[in-house]
mmCIF file of N, CA and C in Angstrom:
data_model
loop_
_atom_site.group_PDB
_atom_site.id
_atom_site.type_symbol
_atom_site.label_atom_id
_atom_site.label_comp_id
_atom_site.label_asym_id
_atom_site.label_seq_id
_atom_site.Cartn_x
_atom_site.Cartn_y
_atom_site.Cartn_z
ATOM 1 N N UNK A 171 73.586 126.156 56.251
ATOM 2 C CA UNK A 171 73.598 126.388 57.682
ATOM 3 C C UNK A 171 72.379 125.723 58.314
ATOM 4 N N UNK A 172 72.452 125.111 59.679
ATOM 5 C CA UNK A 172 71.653 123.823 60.201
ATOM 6 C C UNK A 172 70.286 125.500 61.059
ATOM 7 N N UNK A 173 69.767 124.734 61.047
ATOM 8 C CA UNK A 173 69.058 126.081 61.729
ATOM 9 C C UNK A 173 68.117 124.788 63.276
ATOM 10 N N UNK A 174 68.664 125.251 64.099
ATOM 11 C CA UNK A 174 68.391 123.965 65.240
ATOM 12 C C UNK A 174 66.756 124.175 65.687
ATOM 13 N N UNK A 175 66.491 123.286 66.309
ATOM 14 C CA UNK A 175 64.767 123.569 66.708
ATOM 15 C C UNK A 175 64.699 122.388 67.646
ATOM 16 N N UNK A 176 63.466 122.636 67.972
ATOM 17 C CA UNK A 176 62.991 121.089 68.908
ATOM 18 C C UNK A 176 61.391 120.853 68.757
ATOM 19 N N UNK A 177 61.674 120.200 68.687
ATOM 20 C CA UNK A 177 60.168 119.369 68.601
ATOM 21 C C UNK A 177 59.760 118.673 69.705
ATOM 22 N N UNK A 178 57.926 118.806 70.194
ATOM 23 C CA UNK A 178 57.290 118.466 70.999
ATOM 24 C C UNK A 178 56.727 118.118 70.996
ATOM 25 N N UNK A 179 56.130 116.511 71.293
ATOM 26 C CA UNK A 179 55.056 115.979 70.609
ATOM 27 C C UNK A 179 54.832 115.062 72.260
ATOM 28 N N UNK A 180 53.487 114.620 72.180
ATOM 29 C CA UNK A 180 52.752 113.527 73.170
ATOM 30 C C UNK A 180 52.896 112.032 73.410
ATOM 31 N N UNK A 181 53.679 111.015 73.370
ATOM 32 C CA UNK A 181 54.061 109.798 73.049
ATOM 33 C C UNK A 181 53.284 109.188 74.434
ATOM 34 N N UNK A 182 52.172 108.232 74.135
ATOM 35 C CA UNK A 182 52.014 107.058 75.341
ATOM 36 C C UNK A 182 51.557 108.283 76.573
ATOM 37 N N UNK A 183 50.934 110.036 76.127
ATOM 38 C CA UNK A 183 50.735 110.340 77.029
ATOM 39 C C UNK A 183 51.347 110.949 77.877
ATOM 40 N N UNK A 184 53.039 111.131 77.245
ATOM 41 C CA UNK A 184 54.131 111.890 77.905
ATOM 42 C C UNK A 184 54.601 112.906 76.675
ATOM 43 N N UNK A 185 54.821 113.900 77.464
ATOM 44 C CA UNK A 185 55.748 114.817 76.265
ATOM 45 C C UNK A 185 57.050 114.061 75.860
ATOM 46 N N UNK A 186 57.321 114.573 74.869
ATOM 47 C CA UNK A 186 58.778 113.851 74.230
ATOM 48 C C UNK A 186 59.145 115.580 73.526
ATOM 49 N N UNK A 187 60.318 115.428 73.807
ATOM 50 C CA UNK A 187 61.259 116.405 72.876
ATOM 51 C C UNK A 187 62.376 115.516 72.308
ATOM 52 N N UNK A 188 61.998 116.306 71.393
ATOM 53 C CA UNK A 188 63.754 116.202 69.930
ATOM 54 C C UNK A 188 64.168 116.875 69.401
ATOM 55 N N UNK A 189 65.378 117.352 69.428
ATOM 56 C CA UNK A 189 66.193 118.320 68.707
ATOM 57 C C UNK A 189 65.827 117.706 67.629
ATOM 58 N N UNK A 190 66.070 118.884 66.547
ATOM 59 C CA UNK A 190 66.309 118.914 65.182
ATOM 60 C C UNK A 190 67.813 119.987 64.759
ATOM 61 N N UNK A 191 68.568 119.087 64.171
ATOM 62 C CA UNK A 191 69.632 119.919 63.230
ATOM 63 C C UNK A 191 70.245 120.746 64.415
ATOM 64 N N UNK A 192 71.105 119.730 65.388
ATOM 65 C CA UNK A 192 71.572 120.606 66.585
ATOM 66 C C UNK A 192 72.420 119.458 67.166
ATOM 67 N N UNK A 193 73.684 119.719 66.611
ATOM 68 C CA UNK A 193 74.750 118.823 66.549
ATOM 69 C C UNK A 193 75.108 119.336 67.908
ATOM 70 N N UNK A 194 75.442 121.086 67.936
ATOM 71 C CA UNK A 194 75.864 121.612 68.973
ATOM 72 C C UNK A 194 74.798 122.242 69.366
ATOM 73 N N UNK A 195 74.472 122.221 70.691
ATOM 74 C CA UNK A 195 73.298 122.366 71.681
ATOM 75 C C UNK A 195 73.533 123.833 71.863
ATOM 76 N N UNK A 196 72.653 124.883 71.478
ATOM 77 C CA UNK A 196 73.071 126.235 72.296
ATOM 78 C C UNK A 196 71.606 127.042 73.228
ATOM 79 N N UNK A 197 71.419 127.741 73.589
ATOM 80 C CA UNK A 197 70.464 127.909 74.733
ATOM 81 C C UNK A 197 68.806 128.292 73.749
ATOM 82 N N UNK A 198 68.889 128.882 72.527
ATOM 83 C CA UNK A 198 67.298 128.950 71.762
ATOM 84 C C UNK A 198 66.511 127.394 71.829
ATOM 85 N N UNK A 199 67.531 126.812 71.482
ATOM 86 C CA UNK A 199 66.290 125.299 71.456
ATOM 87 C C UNK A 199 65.838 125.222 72.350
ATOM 88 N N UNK A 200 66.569 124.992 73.977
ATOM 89 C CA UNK A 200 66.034 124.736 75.014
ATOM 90 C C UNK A 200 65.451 126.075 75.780
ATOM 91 N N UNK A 201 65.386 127.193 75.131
ATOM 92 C CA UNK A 201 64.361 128.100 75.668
ATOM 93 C C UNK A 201 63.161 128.031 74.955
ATOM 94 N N UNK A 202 63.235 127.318 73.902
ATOM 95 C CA UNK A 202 61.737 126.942 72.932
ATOM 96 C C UNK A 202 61.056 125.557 73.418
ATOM 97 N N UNK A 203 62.307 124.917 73.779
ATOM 98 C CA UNK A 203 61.265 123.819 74.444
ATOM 99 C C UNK A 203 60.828 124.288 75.812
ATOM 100 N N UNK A 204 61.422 125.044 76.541
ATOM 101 C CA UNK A 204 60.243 125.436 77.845
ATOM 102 C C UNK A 204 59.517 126.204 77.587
ATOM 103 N N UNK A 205 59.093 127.066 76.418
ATOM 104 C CA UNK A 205 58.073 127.667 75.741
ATOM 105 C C UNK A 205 56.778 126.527 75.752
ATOM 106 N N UNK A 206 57.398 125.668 75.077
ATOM 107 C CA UNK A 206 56.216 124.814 74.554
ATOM 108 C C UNK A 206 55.569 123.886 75.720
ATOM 109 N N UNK A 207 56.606 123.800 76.531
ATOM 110 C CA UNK A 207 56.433 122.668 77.631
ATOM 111 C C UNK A 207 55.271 123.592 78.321
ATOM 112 N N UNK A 208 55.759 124.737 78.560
ATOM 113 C CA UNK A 208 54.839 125.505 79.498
ATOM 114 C C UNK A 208 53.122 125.422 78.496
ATOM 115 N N UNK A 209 53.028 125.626 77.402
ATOM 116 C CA UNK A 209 52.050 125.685 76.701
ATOM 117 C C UNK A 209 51.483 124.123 76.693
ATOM 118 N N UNK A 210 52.000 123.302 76.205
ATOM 119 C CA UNK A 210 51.676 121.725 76.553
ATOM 120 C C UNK A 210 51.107 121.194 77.833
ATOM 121 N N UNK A 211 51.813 121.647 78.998
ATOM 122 C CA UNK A 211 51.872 121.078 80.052
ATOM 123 C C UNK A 211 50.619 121.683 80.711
ATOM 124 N N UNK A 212 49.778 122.575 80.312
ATOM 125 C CA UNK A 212 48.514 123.631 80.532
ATOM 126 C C UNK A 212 47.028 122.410 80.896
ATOM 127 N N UNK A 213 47.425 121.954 79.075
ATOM 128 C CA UNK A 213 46.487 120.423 78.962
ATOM 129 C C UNK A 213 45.923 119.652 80.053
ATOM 130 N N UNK A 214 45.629 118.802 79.610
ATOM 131 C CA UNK A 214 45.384 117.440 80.081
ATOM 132 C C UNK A 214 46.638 116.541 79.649
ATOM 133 N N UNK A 215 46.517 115.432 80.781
ATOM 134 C CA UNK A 215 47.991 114.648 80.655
ATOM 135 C C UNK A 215 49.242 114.682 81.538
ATOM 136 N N UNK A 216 50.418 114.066 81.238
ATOM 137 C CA UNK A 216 50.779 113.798 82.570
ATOM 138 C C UNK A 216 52.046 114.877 82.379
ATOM 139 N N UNK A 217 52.382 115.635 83.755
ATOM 140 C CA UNK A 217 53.235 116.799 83.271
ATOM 141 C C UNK A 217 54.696 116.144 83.582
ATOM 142 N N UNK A 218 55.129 115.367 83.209
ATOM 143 C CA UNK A 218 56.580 114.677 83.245
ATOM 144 C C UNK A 218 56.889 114.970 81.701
ATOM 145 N N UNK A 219 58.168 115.017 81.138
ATOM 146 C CA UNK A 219 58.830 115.285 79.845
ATOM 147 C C UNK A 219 59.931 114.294 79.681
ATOM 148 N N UNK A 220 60.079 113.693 78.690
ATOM 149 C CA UNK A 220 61.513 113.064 78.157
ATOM 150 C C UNK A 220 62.272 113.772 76.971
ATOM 151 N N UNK A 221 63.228 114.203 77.576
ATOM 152 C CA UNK A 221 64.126 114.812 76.505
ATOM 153 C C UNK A 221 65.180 113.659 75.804
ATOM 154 N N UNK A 222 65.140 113.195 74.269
ATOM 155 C CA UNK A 222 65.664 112.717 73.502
ATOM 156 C C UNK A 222 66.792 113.603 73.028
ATOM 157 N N UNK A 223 68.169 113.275 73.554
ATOM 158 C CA UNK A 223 69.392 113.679 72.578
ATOM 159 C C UNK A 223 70.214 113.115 71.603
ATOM 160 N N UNK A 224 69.292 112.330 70.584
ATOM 161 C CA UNK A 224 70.065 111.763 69.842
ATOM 162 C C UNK A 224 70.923 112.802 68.751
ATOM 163 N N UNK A 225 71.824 112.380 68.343
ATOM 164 C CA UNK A 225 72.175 113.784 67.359
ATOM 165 C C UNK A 225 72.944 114.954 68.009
ATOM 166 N N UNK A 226 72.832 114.866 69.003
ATOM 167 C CA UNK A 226 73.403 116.031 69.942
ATOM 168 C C UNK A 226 74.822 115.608 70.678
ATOM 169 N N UNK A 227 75.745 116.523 70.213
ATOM 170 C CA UNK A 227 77.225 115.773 70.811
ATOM 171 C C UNK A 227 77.548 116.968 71.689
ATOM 172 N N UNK A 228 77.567 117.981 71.678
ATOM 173 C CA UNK A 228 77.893 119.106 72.647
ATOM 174 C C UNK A 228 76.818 120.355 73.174
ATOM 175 N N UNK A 229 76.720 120.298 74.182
ATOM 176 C CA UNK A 229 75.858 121.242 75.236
ATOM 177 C C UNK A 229 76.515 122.282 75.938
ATOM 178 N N UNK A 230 76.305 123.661 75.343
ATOM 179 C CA UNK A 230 77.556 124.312 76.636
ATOM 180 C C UNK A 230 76.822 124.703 77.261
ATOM 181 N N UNK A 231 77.488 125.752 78.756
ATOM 182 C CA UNK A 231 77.026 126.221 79.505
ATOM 183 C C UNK A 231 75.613 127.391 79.869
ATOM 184 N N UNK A 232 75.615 127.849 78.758
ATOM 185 C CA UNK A 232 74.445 128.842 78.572
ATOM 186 C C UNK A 232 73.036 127.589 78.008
ATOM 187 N N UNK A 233 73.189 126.541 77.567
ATOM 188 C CA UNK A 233 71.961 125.702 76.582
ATOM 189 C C UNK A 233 71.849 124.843 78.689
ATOM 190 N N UNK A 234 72.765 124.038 79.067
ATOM 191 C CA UNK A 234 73.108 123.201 80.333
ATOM 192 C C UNK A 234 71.934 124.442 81.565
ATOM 193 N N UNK A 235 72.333 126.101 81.629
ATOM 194 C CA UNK A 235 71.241 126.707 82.300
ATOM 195 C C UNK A 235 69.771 126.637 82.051
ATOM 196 N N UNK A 236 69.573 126.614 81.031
ATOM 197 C CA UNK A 236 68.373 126.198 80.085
ATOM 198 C C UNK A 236 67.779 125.042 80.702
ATOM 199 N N UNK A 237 68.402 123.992 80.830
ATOM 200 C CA UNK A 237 68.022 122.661 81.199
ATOM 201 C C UNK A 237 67.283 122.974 83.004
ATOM 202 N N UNK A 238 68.005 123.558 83.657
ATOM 203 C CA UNK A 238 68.150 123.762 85.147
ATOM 204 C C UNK A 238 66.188 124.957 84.988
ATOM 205 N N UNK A 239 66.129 125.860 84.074
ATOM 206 C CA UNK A 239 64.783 126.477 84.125
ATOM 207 C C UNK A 239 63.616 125.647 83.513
ATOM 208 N N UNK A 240 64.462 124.603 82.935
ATOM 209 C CA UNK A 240 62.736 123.168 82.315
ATOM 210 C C UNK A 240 62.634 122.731 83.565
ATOM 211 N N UNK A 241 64.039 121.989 83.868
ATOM 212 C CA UNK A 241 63.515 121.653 85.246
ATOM 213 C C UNK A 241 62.825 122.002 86.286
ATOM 214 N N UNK A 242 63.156 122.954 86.466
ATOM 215 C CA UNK A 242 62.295 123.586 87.122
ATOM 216 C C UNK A 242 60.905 123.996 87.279
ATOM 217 N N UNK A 243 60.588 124.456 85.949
ATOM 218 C CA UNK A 243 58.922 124.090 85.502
ATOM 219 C C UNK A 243 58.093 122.816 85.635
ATOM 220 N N UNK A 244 59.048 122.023 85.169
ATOM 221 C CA UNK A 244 58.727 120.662 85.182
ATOM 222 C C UNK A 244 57.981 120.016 86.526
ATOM 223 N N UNK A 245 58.986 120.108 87.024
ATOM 224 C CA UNK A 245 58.734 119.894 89.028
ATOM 225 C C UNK A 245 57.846 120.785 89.912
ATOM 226 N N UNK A 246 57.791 121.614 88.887
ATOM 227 C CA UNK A 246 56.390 122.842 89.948
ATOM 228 C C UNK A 246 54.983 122.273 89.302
ATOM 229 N N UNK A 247 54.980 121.401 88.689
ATOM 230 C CA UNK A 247 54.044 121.285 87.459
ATOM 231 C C UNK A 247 53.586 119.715 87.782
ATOM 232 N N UNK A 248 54.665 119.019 89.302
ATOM 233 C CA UNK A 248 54.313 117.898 89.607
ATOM 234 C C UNK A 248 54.669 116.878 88.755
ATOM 235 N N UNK A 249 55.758 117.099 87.855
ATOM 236 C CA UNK A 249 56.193 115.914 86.806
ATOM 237 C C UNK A 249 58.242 116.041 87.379
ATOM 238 N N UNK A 250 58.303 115.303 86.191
ATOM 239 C CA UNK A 250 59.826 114.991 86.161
ATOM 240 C C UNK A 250 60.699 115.047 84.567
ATOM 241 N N UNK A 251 61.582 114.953 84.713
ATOM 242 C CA UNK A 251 62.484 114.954 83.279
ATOM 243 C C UNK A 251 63.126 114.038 83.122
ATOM 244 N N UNK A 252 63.261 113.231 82.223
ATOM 245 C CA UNK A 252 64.063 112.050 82.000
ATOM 246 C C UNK A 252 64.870 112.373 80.329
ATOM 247 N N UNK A 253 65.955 112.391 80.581
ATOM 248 C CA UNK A 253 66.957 112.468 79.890
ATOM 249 C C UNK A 253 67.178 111.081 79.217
ATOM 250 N N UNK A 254 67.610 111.287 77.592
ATOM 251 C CA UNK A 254 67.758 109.529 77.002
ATOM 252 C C UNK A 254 69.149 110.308 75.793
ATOM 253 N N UNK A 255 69.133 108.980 75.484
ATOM 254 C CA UNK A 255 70.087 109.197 74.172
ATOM 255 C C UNK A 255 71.388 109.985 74.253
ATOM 256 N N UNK A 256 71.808 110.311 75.532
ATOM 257 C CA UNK A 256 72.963 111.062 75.971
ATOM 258 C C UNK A 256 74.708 110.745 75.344
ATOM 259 N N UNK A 257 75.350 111.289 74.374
ATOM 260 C CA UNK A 257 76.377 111.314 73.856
ATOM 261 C C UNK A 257 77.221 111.687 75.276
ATOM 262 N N UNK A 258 78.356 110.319 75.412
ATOM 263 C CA UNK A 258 79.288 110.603 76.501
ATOM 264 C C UNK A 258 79.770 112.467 76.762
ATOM 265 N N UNK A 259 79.922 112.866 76.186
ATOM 266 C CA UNK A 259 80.202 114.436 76.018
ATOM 267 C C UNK A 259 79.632 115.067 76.799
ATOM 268 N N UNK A 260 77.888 115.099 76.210
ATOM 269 C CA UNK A 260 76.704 115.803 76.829
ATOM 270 C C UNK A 260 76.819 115.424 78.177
ATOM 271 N N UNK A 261 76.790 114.106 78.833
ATOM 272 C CA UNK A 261 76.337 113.460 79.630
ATOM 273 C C UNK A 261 77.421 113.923 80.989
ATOM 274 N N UNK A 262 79.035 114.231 80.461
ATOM 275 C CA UNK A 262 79.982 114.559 81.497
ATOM 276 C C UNK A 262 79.844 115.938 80.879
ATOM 277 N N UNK A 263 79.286 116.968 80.096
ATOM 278 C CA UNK A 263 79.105 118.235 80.558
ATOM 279 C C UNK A 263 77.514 118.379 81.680
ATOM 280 N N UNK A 264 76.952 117.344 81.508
ATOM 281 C CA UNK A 264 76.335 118.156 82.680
ATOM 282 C C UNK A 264 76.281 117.594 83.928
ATOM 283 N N UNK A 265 77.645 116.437 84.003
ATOM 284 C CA UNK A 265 78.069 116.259 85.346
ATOM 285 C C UNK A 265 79.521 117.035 85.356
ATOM 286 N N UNK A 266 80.176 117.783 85.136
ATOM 287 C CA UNK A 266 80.696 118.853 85.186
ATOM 288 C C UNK A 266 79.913 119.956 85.999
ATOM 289 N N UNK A 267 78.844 120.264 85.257
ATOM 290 C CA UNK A 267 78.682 121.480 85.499
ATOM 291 C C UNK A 267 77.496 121.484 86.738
ATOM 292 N N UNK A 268 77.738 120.231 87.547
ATOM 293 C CA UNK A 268 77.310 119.454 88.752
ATOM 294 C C UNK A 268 75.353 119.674 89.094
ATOM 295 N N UNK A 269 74.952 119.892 87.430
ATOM 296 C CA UNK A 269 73.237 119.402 87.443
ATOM 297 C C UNK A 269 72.689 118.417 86.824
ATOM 298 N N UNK A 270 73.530 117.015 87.292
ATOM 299 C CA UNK A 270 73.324 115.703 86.856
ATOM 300 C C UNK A 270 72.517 115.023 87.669
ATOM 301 N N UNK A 271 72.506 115.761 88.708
ATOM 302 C CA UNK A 271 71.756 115.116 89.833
ATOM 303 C C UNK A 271 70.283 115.712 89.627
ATOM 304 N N UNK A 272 69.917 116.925 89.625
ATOM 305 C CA UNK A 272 68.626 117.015 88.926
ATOM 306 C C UNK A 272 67.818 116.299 88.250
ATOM 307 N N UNK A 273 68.351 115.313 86.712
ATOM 308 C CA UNK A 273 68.059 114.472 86.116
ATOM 309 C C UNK A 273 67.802 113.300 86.189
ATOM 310 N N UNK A 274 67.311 112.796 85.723
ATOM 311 C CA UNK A 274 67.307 111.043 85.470
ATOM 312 C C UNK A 274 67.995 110.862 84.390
ATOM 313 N N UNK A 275 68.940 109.875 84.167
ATOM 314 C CA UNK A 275 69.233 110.238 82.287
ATOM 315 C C UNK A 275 69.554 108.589 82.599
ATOM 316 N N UNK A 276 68.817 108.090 81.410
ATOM 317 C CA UNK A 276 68.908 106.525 80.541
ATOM 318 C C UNK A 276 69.280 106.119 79.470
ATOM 319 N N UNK A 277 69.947 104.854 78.946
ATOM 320 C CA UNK A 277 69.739 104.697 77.762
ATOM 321 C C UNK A 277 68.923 104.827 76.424
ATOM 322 N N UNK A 278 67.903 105.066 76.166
ATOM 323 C CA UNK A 278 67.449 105.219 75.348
ATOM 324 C C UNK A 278 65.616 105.854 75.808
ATOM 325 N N UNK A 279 65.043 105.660 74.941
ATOM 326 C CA UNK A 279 63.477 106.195 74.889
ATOM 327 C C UNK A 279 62.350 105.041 75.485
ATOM 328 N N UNK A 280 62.787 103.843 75.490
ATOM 329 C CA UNK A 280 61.938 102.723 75.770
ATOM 330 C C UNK A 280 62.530 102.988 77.482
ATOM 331 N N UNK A 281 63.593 103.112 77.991
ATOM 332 C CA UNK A 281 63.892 102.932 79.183
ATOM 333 C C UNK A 281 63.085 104.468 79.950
ATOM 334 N N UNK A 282 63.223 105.442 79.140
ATOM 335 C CA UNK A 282 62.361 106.744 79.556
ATOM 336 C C UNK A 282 61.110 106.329 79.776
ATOM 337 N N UNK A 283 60.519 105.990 79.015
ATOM 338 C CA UNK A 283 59.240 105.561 78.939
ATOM 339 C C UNK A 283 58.943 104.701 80.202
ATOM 340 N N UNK A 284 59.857 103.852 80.161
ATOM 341 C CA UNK A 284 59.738 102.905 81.578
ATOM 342 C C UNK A 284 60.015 103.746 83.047
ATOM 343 N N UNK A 285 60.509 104.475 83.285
ATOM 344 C CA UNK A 285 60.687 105.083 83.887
ATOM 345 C C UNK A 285 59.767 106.445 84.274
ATOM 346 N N UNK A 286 58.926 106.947 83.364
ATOM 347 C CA UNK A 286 58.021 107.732 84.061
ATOM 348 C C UNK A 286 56.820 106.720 84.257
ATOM 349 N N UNK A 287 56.126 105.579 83.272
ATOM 350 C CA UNK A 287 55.025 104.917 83.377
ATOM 351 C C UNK A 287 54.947 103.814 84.057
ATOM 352 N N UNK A 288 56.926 103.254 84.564
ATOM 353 C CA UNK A 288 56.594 101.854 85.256
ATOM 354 C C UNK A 288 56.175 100.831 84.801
#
């Protein structure tokens, strides 16, 4: 049994998250990454986040609310979220569930990167 997690680490000066072992997205990972974000984001450094979904093919509705309370931290905190690595799935569940517009979401991690640092 996959036991899911996320990881938070500093890249170029930006937070980066990555699932681990979370094929299907459910709401603990992404209440652990706004755990950490909130603890990270305390620092020094720039309070914008890129969330990496590689590996990740389905997000339901309870993990998708999750996303809507990072955000939210995120933006009180004077940063932004940039979404990468999005599996067509993920990407029309959370334009479904009409908080796509919240996001930025790109191809990959180099385009994230470009996108909070310019």
């Amino acid at each position: 049994m996959l036991s899911p997690k996320v990881e938070l680490r500093t890249e170029r000066g930006v937070l980066y998250a990555e699932f681990w072992d979370c094929l299907r997205l459910d709401p603990a990972p992404v209440k652990e990454l706004l755990a950490k974000y909130k603890t990270a984001s305390g620092g020094a450094g720039r309070p914008d986040l890129i969330v990496d979904f590689s590996g990740v093919t389905f997000a339901g509705s309870a993990a998708l609310s999750g996303f809507v309370n990072l955000q939210r931290a995120v933006r009180q905190n004077g940063g932004k979220v940039v979404l990468c690595n999005l599996e067509p799935t993920v990407a029309e569940a959370f334009r479904l569930s009409r908080i796509d517009s919240l996001f930025t979401a790109v191809p990959d991690p180099e385009a994230a990167f470009t996108t909070i640092l310019g």
